Structure formats: C-alpha cells, structure tokens
PDB file of C-alpha atoms and ligand atoms in Angstrom:
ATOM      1  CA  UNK N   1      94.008 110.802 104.659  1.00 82.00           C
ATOM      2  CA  UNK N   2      95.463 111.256 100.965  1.00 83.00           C
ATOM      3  CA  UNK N   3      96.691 107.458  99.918  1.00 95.00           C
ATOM      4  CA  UNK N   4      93.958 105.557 102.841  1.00 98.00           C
ATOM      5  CA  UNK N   5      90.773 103.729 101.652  1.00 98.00           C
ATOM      6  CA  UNK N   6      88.701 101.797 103.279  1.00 98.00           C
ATOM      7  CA  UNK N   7      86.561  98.559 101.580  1.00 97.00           C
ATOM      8  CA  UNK N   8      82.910 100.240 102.637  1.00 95.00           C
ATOM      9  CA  UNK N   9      80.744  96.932 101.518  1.00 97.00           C
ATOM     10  CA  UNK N  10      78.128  94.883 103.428  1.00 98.00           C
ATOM     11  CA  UNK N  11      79.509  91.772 102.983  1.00 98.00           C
ATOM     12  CA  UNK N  12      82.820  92.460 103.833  1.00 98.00           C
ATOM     13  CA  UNK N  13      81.505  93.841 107.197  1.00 98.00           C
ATOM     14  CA  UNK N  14      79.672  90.580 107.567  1.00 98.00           C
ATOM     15  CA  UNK N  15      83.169  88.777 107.061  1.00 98.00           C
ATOM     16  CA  UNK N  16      85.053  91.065 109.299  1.00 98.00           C
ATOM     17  CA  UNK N  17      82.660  90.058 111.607  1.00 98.00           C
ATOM     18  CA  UNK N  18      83.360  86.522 111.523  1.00 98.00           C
ATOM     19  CA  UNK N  19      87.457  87.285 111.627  1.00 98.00           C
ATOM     20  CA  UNK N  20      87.000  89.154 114.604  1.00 98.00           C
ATOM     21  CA  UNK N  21      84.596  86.184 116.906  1.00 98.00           C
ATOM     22  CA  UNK N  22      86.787  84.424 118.309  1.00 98.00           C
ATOM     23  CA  UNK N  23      84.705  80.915 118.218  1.00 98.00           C
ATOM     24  CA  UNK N  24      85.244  81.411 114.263  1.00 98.00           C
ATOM     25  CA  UNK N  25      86.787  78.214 112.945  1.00 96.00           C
ATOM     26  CA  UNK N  26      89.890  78.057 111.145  1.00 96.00           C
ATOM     27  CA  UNK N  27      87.737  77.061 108.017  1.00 97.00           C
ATOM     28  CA  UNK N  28      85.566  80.121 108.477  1.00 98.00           C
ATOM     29  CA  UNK N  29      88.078  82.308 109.091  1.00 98.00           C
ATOM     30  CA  UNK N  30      90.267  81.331 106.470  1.00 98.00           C
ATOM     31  CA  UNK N  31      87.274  81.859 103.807  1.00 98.00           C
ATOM     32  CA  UNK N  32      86.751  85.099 104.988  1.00 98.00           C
ATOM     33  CA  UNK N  33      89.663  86.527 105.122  1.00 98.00           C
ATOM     34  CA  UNK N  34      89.429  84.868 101.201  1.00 98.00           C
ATOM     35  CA  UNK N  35      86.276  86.679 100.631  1.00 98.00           C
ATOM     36  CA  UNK N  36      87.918  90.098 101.726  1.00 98.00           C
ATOM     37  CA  UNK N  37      90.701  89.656  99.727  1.00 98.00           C
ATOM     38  CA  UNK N  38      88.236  89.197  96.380  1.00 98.00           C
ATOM     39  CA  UNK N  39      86.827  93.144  97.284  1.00 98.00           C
ATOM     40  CA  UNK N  40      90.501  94.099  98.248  1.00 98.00           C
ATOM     41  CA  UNK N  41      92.083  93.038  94.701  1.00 98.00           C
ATOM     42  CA  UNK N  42      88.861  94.797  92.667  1.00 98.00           C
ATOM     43  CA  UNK N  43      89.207  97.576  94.728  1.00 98.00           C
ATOM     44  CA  UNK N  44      93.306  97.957  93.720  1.00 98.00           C
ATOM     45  CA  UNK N  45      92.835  96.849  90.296  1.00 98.00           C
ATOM     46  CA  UNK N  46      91.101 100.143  89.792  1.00 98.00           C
ATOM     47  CA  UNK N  47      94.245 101.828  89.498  1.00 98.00           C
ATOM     48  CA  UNK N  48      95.495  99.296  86.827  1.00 98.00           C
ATOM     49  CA  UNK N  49      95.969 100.467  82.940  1.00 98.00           C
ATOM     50  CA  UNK N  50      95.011  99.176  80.295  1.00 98.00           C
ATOM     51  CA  UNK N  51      95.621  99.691  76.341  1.00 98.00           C
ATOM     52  CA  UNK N  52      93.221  99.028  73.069  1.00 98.00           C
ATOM     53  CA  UNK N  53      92.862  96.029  71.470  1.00 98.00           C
ATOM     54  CA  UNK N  54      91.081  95.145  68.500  1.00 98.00           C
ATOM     55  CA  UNK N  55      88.879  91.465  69.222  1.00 98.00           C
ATOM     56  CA  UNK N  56      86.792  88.956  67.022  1.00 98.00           C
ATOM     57  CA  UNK N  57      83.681  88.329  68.429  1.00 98.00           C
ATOM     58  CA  UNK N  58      81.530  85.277  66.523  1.00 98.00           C
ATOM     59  CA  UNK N  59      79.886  88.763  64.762  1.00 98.00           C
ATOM     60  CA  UNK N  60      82.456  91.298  64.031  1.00 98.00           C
ATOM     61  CA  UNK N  61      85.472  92.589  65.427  1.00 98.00           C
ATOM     62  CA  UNK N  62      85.212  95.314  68.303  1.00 98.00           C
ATOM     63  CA  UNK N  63      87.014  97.234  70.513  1.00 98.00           C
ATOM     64  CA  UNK N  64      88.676  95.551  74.035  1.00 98.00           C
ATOM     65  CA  UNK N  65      91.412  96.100  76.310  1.00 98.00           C
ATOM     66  CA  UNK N  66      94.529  94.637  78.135  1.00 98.00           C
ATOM     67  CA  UNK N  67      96.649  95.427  80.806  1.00 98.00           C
ATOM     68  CA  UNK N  68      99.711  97.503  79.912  1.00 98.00           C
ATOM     69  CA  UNK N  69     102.142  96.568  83.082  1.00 98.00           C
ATOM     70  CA  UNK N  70     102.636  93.418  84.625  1.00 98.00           C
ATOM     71  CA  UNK N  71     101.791  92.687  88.594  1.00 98.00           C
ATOM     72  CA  UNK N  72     103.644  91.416  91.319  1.00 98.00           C
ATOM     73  CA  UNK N  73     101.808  89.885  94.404  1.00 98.00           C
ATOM     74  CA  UNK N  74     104.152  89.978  97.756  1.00 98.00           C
ATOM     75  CA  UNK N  75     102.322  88.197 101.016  1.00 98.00           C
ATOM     76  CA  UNK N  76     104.665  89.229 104.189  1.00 98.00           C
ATOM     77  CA  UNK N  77     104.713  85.456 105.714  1.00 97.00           C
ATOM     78  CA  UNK N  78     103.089  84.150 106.900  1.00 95.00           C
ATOM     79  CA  UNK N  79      99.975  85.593 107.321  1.00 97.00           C
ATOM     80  CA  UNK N  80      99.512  87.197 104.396  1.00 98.00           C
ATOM     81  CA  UNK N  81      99.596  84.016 102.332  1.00 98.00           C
ATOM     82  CA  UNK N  82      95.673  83.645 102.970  1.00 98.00           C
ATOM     83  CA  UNK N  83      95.487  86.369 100.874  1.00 98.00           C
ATOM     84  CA  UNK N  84      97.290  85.158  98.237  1.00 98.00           C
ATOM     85  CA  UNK N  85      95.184  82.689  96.633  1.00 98.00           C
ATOM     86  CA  UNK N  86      91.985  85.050  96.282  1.00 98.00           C
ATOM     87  CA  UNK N  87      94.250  87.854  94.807  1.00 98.00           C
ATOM     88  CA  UNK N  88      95.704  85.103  92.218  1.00 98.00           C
ATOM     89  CA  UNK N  89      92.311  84.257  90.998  1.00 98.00           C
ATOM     90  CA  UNK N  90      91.734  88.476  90.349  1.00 98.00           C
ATOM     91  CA  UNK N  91      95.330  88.865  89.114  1.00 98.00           C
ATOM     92  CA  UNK N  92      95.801  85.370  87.698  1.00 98.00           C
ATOM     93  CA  UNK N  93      99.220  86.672  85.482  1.00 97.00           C
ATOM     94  CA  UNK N  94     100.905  87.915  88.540  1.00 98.00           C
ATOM     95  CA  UNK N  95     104.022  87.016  89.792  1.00 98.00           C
ATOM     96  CA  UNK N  96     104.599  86.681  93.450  1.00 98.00           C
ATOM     97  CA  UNK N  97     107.662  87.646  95.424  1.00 98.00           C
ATOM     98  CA  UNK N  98     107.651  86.593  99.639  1.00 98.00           C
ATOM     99  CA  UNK N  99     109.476  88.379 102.371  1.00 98.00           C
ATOM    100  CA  UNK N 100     109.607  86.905 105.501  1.00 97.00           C
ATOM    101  CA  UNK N 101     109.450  88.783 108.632  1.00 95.00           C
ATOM    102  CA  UNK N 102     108.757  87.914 112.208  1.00 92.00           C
ATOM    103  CA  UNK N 103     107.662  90.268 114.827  1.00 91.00           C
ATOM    104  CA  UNK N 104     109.853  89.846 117.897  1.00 93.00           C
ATOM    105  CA  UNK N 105     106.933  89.553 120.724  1.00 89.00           C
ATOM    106  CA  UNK N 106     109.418  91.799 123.492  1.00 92.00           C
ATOM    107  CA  UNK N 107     110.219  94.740 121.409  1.00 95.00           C
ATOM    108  CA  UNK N 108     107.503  94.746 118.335  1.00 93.00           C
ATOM    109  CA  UNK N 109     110.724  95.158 115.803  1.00 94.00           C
ATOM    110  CA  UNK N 110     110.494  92.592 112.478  1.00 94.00           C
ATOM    111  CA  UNK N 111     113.089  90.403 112.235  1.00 96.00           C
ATOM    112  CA  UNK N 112     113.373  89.209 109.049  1.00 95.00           C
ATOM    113  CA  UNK N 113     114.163  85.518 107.567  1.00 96.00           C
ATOM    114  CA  UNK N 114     113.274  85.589 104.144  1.00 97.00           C
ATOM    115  CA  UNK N 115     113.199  87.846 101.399  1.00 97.00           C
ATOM    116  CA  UNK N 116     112.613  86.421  97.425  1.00 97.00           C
ATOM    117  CA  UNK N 117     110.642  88.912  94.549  1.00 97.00           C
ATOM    118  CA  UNK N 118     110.540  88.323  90.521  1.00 97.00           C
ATOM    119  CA  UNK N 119     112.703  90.491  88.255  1.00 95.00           C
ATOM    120  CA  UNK N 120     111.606  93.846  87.039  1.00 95.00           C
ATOM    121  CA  UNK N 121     110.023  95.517  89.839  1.00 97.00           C
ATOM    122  CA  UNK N 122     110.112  98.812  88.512  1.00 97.00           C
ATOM    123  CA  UNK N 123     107.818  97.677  85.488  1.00 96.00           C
ATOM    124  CA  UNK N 124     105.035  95.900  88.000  1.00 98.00           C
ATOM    125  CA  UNK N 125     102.281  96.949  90.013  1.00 98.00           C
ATOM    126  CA  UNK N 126     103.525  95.801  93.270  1.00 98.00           C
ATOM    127  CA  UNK N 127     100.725  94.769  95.949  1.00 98.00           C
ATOM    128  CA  UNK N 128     101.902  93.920  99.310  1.00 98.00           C
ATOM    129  CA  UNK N 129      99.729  91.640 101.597  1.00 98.00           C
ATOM    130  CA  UNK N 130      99.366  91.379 105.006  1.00 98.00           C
ATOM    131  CA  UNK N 131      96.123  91.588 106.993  1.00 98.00           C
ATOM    132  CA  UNK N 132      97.439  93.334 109.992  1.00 98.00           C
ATOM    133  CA  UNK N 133      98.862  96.883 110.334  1.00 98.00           C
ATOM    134  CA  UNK N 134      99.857  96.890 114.092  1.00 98.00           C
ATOM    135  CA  UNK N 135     102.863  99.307 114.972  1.00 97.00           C
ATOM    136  CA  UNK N 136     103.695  99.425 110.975  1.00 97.00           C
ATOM    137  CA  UNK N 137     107.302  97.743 111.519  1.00 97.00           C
ATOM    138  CA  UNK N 138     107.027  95.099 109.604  1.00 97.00           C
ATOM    139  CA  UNK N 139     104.960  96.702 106.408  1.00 98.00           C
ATOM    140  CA  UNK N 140     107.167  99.713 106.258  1.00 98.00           C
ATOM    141  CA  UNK N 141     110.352  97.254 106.367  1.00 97.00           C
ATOM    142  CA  UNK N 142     108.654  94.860 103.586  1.00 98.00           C
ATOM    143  CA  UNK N 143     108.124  98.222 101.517  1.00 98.00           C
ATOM    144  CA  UNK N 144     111.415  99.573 102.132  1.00 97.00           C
ATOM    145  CA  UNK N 145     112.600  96.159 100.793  1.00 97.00           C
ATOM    146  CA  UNK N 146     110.929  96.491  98.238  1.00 98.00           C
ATOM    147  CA  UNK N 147     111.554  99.678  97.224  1.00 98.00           C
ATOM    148  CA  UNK N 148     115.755  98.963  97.293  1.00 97.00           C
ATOM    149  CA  UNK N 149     114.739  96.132  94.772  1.00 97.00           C
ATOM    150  CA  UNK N 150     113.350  98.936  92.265  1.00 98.00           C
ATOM    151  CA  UNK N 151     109.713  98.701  92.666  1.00 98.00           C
ATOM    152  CA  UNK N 152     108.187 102.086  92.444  1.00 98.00           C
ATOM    153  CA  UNK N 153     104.225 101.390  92.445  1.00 98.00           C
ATOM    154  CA  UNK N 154     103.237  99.463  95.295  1.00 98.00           C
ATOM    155  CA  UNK N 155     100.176  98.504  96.757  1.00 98.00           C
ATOM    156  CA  UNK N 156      99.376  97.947 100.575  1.00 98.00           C
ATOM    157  CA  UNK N 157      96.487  95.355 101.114  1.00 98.00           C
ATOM    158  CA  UNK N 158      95.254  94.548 104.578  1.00 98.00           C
ATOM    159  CA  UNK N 159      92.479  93.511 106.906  1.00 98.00           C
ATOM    160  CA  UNK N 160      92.746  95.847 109.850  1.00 98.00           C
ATOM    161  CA  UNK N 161      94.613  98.926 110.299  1.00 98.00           C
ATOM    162  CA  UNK N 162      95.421 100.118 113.456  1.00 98.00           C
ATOM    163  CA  UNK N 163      96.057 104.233 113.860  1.00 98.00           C
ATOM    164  CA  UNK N 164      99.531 103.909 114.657  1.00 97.00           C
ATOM    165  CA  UNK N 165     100.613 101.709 112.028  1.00 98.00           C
ATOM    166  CA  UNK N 166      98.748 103.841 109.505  1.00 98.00           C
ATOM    167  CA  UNK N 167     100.386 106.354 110.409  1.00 98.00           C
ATOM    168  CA  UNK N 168     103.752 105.195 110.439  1.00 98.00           C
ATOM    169  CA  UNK N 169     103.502 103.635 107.176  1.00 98.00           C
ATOM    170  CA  UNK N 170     101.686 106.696 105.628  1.00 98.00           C
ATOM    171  CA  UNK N 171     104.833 108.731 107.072  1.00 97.00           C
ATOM    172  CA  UNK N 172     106.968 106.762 106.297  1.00 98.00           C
ATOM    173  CA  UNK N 173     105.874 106.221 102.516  1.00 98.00           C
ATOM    174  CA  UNK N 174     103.744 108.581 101.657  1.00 98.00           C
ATOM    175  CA  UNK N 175     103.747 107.701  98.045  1.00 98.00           C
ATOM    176  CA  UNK N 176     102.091 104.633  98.503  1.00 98.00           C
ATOM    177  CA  UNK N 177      98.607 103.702  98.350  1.00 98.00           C
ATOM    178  CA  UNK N 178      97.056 101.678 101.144  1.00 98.00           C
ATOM    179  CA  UNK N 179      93.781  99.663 101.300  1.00 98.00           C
ATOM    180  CA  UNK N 180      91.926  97.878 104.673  1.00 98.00           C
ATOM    181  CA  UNK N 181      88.508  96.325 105.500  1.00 98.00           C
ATOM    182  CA  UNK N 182      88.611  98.316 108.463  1.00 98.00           C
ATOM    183  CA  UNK N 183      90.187 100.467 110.849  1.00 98.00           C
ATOM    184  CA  UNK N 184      90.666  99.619 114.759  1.00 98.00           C
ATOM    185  CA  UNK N 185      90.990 102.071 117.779  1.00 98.00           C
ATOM    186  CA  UNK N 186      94.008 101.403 119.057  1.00 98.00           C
ATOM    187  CA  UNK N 187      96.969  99.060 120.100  1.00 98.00           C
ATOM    188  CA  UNK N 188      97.238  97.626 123.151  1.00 97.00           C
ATOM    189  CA  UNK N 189     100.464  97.434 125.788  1.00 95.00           C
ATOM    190  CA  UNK N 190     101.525  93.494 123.786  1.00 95.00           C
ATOM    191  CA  UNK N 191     101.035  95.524 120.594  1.00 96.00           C
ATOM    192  CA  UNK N 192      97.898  93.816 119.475  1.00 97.00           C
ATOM    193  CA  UNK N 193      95.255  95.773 117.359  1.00 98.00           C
ATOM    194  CA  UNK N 194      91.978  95.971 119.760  1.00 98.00           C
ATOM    195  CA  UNK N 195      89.218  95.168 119.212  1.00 98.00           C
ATOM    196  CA  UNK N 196      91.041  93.201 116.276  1.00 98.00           C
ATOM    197  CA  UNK N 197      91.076  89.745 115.610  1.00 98.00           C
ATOM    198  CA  UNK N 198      94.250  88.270 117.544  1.00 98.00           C
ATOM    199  CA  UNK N 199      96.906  86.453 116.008  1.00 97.00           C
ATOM    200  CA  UNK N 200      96.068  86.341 112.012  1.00 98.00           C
ATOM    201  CA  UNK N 201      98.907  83.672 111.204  1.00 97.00           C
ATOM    202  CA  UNK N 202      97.732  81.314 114.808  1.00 97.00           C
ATOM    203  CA  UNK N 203      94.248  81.859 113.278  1.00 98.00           C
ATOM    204  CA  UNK N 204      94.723  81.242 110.145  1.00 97.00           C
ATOM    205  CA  UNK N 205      97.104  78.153 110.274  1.00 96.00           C
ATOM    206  CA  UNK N 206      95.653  76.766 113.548  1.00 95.00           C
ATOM    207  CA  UNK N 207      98.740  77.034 115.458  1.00 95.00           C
ATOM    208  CA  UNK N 208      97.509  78.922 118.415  1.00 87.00           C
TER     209      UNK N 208
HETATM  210  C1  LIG P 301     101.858  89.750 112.251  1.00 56.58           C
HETATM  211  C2  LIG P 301     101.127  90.275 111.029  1.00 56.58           C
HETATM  212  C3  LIG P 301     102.054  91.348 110.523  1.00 56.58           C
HETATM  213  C4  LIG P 301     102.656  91.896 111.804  1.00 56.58           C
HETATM  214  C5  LIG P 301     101.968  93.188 112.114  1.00 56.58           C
HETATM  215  O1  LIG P 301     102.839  88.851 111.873  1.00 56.58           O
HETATM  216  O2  LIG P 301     100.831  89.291 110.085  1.00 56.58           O
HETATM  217  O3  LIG P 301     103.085  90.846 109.681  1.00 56.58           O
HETATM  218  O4  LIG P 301     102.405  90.946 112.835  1.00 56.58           O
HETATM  219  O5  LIG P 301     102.550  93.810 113.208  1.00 56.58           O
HETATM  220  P1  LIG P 301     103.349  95.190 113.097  1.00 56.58           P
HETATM  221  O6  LIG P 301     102.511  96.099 112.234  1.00 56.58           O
HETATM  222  O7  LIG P 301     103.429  95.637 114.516  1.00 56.58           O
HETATM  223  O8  LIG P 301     104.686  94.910 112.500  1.00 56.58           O
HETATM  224  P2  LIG P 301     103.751  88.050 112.933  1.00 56.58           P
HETATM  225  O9  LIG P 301     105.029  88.796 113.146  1.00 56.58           O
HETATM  226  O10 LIG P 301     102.945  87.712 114.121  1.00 56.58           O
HETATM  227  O11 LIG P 301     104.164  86.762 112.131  1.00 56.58           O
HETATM  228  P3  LIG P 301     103.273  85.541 111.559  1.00 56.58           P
HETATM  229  O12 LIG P 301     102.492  86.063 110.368  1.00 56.58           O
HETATM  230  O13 LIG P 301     104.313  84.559 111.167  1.00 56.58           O
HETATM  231  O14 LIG P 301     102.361  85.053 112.659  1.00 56.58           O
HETATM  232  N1  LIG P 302      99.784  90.788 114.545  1.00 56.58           N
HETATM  233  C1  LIG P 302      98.606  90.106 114.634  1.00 56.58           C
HETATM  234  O1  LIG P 302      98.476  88.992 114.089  1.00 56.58           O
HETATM  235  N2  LIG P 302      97.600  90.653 115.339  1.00 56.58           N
HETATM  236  C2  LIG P 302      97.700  91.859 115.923  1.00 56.58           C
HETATM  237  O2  LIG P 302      96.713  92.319 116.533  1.00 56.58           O
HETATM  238  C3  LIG P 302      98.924  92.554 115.812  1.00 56.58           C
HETATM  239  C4  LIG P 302      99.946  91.994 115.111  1.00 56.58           C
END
C-alpha cells in the first residue's frame, strides 16, 4: 500500500510484545510504548529537509545542516500522549497541538471535546499520534481537523493498525503518510483490534 510502512525492527517486536501481554504493568507498558515511539519519530524524520550550513568545529569550519520547516506534534487524547514525550526528545523544537476525541463505546463514532494546534500549520510537518487505528473514525476526524486548520503535510504515527482503519484512513486521505509497529487481523464485534492490546488509554493511565 502506497503511503503504509511498517517499523520492521527486533526490538520493537520485543516491545510490542510486552504491549500486547496483558500481565504487562503500567510501568512496562508505558516504557514501551516510549521505546516504539523513539523508532516511530526516526523512522518519520526521514522525510524531514534540511538546508546547508557552514559550522566551526575546534579545527576548521565544515559543512552541516538544519531543518528547513518547523514540526508540529498532535497526540489525539488521551492515549496518544504516551507518545508524546519520546517524540519530543527526537523533535525537541516541535510544537504540539491536542485534539480531543472520545470514541462513543455503542456506535464507534468520535465525539470530540477538545481541539487546540499552534499557528502556521501549513509551514509544519504535522505528525499525528495515536497508537490505535481501530475503525479509523477518530484519526480520519483528527486529520480532517487538521487539515481545515491549513496543515498540508501530516504524519500518522501509531502502534497497531487494524485493516479496516487502514483502510479508511488511507481512503479517506490518501495523501498522507502513515507509520505502525504492526498490523492486526481484524476488529472484533466491540470494535477492538484483535489480537491487539486492549484499551491503550486504561493501559496506559491505569484506569481500567
Ligand atoms: C482509542 C484510541 C483511538 C481510538 C481508536 O481512544 O486511542 O483514539 O480509540 O479507535 P477508532 O480507530 O475506532 O476511532 P478512546 O476513544 O478509547 O479514548 P481514550 O484514549 O481517551 O481512552
Ligand atoms: N481503542 C483501543 O484502545 N483499543 C482498541 O483495540 C480499539 C480502540
């Protein structure tokens, strides 16, 4: 799929893993999904320019580089905040917008609470974070939001896709590029990713 890649590295296997076992404490779990969100950011930051710059080292001066666009982190909350502070420490110039959005458990439609982003969208990298893609409602609504507020390079980052929300989002917004750890069979009837990892935000605040 044109715009789809996957994170294909050992250790974040070994850390998807530990997401998905469901005796995983909230510690664990929560420095994982951190540890997935280090590859994540590297793995996106390919796609980020940068220009000449002339540098002093202690011997002589020499060529370097620096980035020509500025970058705008958005976590959908709340789970995507635990991938917020990892991508900070890759991106540590970014701004970060939120948008709130809640999945209504009956009818798997976001409802949304909350929606804040920095000025200038259309300059920034945009990189939207959440590490589930379920059905897709609530990442196709955060990019459509995001889109109406100008920004016109954005960034999907998540933890595990299911088929039908990759889809949907793909369709949806094709021009888009979207990363995950890992990609899942299939939903099941309560719209949960299986085999998955359950509730990311219950997991990783400890409110299950
Ligand atoms: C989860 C997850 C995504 C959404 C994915 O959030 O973090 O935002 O569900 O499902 P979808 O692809 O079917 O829209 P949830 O609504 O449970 O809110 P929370 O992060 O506050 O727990
Ligand atoms: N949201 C989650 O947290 N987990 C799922 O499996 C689906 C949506």
């Amino acid at each position: 799929m044109n715009n789809v890649f996957v994170i294909d590295n050992p250790l974040v296997k070994v850390d998807v893993t530990n997401l998905r076992n469901k005796a995983t404490s909230e510690e664990l779990f929560r420095n994982s999904v951190k540890r997935i969100s280090y590859a994540l950011a590297m793995e996106i930051s390919r796609y980020f320019e940068v220009k000449e710059v002339e540098v002093d080292t202690p011997l002589e001066k020499t060529k370097g580089f620096e980035l020509t666009h500025s970058i705008v982190l958005v976590p959908i909350l709340r789970a995507g905040l635990g991938m917020m502070d990892a991508f900070l420490e890759i991106m540590p110039k970014a701004r970060v917008g939120h948008i709130g959005l809640q999945r209504d458990e009956e009818t798997l439609q976001p409802v949304d609470y909350y929606y804040k982003t920095p000025k200038q969208l259309d300059k920034a990298k945009v990189i939207l974070l959440d590490p589930m893609l379920a059905t897709g409602g609530s990442s196709s609504a955060a990019i459509s939001y995001l889109k109406k507020s100008g920004a016109k390079d954005i960034y999907f980052a998540c933890l595990i896709a299911a088929p039908e929300g990759t889809k949907k989002v793909t369709q949806d917004h094709p021009d888009i590029k979207l990363f995950t750890a890992v990609f899942d069979r299939e939903l099941n009837d309560k719209g949960y990713i299986v085999p998955g990892l359950g509730d990311a935000g219950d997991r990783t605040f400890g409110t299950l």
